[in-house]
CSV table of C-alpha atoms in Angstrom, one decimal:
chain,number,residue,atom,x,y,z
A,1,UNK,CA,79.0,38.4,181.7
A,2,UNK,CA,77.0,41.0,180.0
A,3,UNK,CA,78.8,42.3,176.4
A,4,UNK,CA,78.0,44.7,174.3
A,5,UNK,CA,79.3,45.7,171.0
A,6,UNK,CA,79.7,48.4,168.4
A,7,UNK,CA,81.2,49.1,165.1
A,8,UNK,CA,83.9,51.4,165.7
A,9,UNK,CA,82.9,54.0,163.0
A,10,UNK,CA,80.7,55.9,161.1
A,11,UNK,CA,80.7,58.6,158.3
A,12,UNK,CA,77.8,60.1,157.0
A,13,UNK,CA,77.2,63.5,154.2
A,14,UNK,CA,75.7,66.4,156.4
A,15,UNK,CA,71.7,66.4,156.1
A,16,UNK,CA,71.7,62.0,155.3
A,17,UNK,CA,70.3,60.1,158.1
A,18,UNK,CA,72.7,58.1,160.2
A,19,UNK,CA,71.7,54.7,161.5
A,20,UNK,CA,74.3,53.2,164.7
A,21,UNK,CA,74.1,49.9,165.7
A,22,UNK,CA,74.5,47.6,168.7
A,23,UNK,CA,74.2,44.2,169.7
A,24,UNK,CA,74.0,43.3,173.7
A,25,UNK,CA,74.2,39.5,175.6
A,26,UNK,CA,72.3,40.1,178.2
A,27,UNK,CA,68.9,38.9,178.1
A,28,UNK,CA,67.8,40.0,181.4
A,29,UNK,CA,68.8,44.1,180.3
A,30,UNK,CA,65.9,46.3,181.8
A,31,UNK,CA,66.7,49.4,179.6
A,32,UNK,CA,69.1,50.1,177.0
A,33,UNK,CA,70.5,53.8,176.2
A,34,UNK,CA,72.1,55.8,174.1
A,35,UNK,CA,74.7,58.5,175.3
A,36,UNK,CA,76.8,61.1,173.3
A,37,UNK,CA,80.3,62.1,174.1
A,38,UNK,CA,81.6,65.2,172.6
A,39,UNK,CA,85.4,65.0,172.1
A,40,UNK,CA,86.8,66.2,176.0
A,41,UNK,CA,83.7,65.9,177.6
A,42,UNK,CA,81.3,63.7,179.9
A,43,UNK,CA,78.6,61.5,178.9
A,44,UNK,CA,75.5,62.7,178.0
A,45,UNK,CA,72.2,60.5,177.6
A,46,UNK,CA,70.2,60.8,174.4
A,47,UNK,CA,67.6,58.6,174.6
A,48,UNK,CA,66.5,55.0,176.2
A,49,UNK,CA,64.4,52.7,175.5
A,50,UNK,CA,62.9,49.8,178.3
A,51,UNK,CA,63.1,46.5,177.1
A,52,UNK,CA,59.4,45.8,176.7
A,53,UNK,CA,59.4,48.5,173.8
A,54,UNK,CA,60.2,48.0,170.1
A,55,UNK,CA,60.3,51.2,168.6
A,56,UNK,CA,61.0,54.9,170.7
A,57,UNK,CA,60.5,58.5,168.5
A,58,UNK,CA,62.2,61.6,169.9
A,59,UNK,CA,62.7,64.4,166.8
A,60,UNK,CA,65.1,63.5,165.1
A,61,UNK,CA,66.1,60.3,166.9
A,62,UNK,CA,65.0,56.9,166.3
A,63,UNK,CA,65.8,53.9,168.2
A,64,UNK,CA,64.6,50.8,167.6
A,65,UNK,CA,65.1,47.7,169.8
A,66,UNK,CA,65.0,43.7,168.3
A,67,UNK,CA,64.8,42.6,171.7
A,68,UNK,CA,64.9,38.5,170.3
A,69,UNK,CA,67.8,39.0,168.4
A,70,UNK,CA,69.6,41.6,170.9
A,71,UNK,CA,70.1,44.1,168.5
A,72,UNK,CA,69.5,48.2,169.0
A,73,UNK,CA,69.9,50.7,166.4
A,74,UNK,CA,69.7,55.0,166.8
A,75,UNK,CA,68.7,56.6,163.5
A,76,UNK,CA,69.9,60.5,163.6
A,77,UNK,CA,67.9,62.1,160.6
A,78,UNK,CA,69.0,64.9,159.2
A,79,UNK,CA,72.8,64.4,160.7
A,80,UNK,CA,74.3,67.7,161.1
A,81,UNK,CA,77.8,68.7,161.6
A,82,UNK,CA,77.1,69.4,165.3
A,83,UNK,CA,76.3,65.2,165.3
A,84,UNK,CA,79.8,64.7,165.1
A,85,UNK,CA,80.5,62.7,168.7
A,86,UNK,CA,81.4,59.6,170.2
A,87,UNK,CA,77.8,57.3,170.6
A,88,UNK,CA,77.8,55.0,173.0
A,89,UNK,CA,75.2,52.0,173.3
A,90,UNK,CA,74.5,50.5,177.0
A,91,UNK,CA,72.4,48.4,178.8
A,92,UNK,CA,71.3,48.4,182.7
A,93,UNK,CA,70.8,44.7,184.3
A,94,UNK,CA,71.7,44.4,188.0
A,95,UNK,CA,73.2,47.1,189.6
A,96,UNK,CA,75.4,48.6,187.1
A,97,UNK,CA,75.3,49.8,183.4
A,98,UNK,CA,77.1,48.2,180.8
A,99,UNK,CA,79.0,50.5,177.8
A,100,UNK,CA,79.9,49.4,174.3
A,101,UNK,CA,83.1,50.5,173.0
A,102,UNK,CA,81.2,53.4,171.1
A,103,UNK,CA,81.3,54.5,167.4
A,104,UNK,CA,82.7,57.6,165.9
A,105,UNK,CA,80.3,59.3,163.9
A,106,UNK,CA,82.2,61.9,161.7
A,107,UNK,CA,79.4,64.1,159.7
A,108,UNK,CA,81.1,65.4,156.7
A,109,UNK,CA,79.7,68.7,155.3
B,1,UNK,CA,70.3,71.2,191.0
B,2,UNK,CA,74.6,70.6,190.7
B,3,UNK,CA,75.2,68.0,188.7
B,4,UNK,CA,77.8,64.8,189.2
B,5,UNK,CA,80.9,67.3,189.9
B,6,UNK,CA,84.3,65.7,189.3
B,7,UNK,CA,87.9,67.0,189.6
B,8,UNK,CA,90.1,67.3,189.2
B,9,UNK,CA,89.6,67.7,185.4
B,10,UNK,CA,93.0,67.4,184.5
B,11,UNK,CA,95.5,65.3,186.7
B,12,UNK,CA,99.2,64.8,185.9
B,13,UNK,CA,101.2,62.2,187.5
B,14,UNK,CA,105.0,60.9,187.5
B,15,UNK,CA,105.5,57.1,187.5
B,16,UNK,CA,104.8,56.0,191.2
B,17,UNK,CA,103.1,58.6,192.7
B,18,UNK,CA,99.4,58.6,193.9
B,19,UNK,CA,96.4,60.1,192.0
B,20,UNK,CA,93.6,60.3,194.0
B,21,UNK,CA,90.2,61.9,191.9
B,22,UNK,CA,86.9,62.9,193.5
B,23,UNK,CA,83.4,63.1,192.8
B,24,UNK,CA,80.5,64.4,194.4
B,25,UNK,CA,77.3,62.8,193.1
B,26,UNK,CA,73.8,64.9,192.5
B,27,UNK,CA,71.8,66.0,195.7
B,28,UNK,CA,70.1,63.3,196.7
B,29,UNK,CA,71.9,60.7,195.1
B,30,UNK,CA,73.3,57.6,197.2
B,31,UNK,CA,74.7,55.7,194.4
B,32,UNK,CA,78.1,56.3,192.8
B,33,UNK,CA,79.7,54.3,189.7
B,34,UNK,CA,82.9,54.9,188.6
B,35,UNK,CA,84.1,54.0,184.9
B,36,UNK,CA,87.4,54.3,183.1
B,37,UNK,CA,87.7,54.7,179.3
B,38,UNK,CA,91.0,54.1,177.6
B,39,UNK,CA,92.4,56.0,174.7
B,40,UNK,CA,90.1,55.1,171.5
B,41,UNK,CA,88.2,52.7,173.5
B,42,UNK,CA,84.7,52.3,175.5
B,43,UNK,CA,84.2,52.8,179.1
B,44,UNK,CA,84.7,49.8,181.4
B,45,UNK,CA,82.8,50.1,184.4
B,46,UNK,CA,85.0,49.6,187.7
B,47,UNK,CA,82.9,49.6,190.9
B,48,UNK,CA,79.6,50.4,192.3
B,49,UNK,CA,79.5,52.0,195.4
B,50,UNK,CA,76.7,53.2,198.4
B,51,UNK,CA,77.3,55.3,201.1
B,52,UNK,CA,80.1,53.7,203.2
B,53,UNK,CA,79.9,50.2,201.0
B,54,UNK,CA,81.3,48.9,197.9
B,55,UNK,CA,78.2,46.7,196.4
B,56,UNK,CA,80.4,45.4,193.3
B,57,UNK,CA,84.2,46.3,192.7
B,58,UNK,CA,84.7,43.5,190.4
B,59,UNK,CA,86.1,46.0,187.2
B,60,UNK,CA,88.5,47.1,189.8
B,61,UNK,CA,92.4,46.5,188.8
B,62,UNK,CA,93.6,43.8,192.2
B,63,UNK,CA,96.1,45.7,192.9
B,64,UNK,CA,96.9,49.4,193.7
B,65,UNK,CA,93.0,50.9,193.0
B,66,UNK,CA,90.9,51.6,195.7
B,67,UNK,CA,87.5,53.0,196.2
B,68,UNK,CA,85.4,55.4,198.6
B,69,UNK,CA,82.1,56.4,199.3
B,70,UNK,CA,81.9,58.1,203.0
B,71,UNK,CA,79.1,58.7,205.0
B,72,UNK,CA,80.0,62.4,204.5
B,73,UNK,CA,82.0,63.7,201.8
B,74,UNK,CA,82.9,62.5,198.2
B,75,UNK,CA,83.7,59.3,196.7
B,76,UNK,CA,87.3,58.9,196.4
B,77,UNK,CA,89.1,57.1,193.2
B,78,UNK,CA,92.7,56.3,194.3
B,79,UNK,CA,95.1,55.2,192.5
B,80,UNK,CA,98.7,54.1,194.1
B,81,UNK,CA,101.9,53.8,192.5
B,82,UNK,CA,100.6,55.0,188.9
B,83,UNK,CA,101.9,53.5,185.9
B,84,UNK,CA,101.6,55.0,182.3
B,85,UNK,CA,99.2,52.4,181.8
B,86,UNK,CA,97.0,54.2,184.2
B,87,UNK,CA,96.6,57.2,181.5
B,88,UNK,CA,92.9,57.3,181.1
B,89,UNK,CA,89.8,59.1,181.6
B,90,UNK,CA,88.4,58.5,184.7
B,91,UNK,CA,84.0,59.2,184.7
B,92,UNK,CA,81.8,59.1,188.0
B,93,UNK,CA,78.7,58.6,187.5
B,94,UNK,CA,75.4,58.9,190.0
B,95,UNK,CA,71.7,58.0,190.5
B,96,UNK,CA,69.3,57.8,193.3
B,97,UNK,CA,68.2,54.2,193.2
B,98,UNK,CA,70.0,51.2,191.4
B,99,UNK,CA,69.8,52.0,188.2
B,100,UNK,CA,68.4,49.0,186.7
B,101,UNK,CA,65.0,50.2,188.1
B,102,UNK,CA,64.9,53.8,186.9
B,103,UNK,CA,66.8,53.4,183.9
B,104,UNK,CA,67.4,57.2,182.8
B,105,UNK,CA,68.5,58.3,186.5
B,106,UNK,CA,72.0,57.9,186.2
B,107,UNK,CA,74.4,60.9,185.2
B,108,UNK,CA,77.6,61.2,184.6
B,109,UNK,CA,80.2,63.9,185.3
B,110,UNK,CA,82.5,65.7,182.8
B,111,UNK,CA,85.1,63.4,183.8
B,112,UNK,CA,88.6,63.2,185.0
B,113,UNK,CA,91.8,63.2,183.0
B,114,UNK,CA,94.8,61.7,184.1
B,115,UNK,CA,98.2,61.3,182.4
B,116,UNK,CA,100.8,59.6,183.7
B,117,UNK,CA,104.0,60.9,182.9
């Protein structure tokens, strides 16, 4: 079945950039995403990518998609305290959407 | 334009009883997910639902958890017989079309927390 993992944390000095990985298993993923979770709070999309992409640019987020070795990164430049969140890395194949575990990112000031 | 509205937000349970949690998906959205994230963990998807059918419960727990999605009304997430194990957060999520096709169209509600005392 489809997998997809994350390292469990991050920490970052406030105005470095911040690079979060992900590998997937899936092959057959159509999109991949990144989503934010604030602590107590829902899930909120970032940014996504479609498979047939390498590289997607949206201020100050940068994701960029090795699509033959299954690997997706988001690059936060200029992290800022307000970063500090839960990031989740998924992928859509049939039907459903598949989460990583997520990483912490903790932005010290 | 409401977004995926879940509640409730905070649900506390004794050992045995029944939590049942609701979502209402976006206007115009026929597709409901539901997903379940553990303390300090990721979120495991649980089972994809379409008005009045379940198209893939196979995250579902066998026993005890059931799912919803009437013609009318919200989906339903009901738990029987809670356990503390059951403590979790508990996310609906919605899109218009299977979202493998539209990629960004699926969004998720704020969640509901339940705690199993």
């Amino acid at each position: 079945g489809e997998d997809v993992e994350q390292s469990l944390f991050l920490s970052v000095r406030e105005g470095d950039s911040s690079v979060i990985n992900c590998t997937y298993t899936d092959s057959s993923s159509t999109y991949l995403y990144w989503y934010k979770q604030e602590p107590g709070a829902g899930l909120q999309l970032l940014t996504y990518i479609f498979s047939n992409m390498d590289m997607k640019q949206d201020q100050r987020l940068t994701v960029l998609l090795n699509k033959k070795d299954k690997h997706l990164s988001l690059r936060i430049a200029d992290t800022q305290t307000g970063d500090s969140a839960i990031y989740f890395c998924a992928e859509s194949g049939y039907q459903k959407v598949t989460f990583g575990t997520g990483t912490k990112l903790q932005v010290i000031p | 334009n409401a977004g995926v509205m879940q509640n409730p937000r905070h649900l506390v349970r004794r050992r045995g009883q029944e939590a049942r949690l609701r979502c209402s998906p976006m206007k115009g959205h026929s597709h409901v997910y539901w997903y379940r994230q553990l303390p300090e963990e990721g979120l495991k998807f649980m089972v994809y639902l379409q008005k009045e059918n379940i198209i893939d419960e196979s995250g579902m727990p066998k026993e005890r958890f059931s799912a919803e999605f009437p013609k009318e009304g919200p989906s339903i997430l009901r738990i029987q017989q809670v356990v503390r194990g059951d403590s979790a957060a508990y996310f609906c999520a919605s899109s218009p079309e299977l979202s493998g096709t539209l990629g960004n169209t699926i969004y998720f509600g704020e969640g509901s927390w339940l705690t199993v005392v």
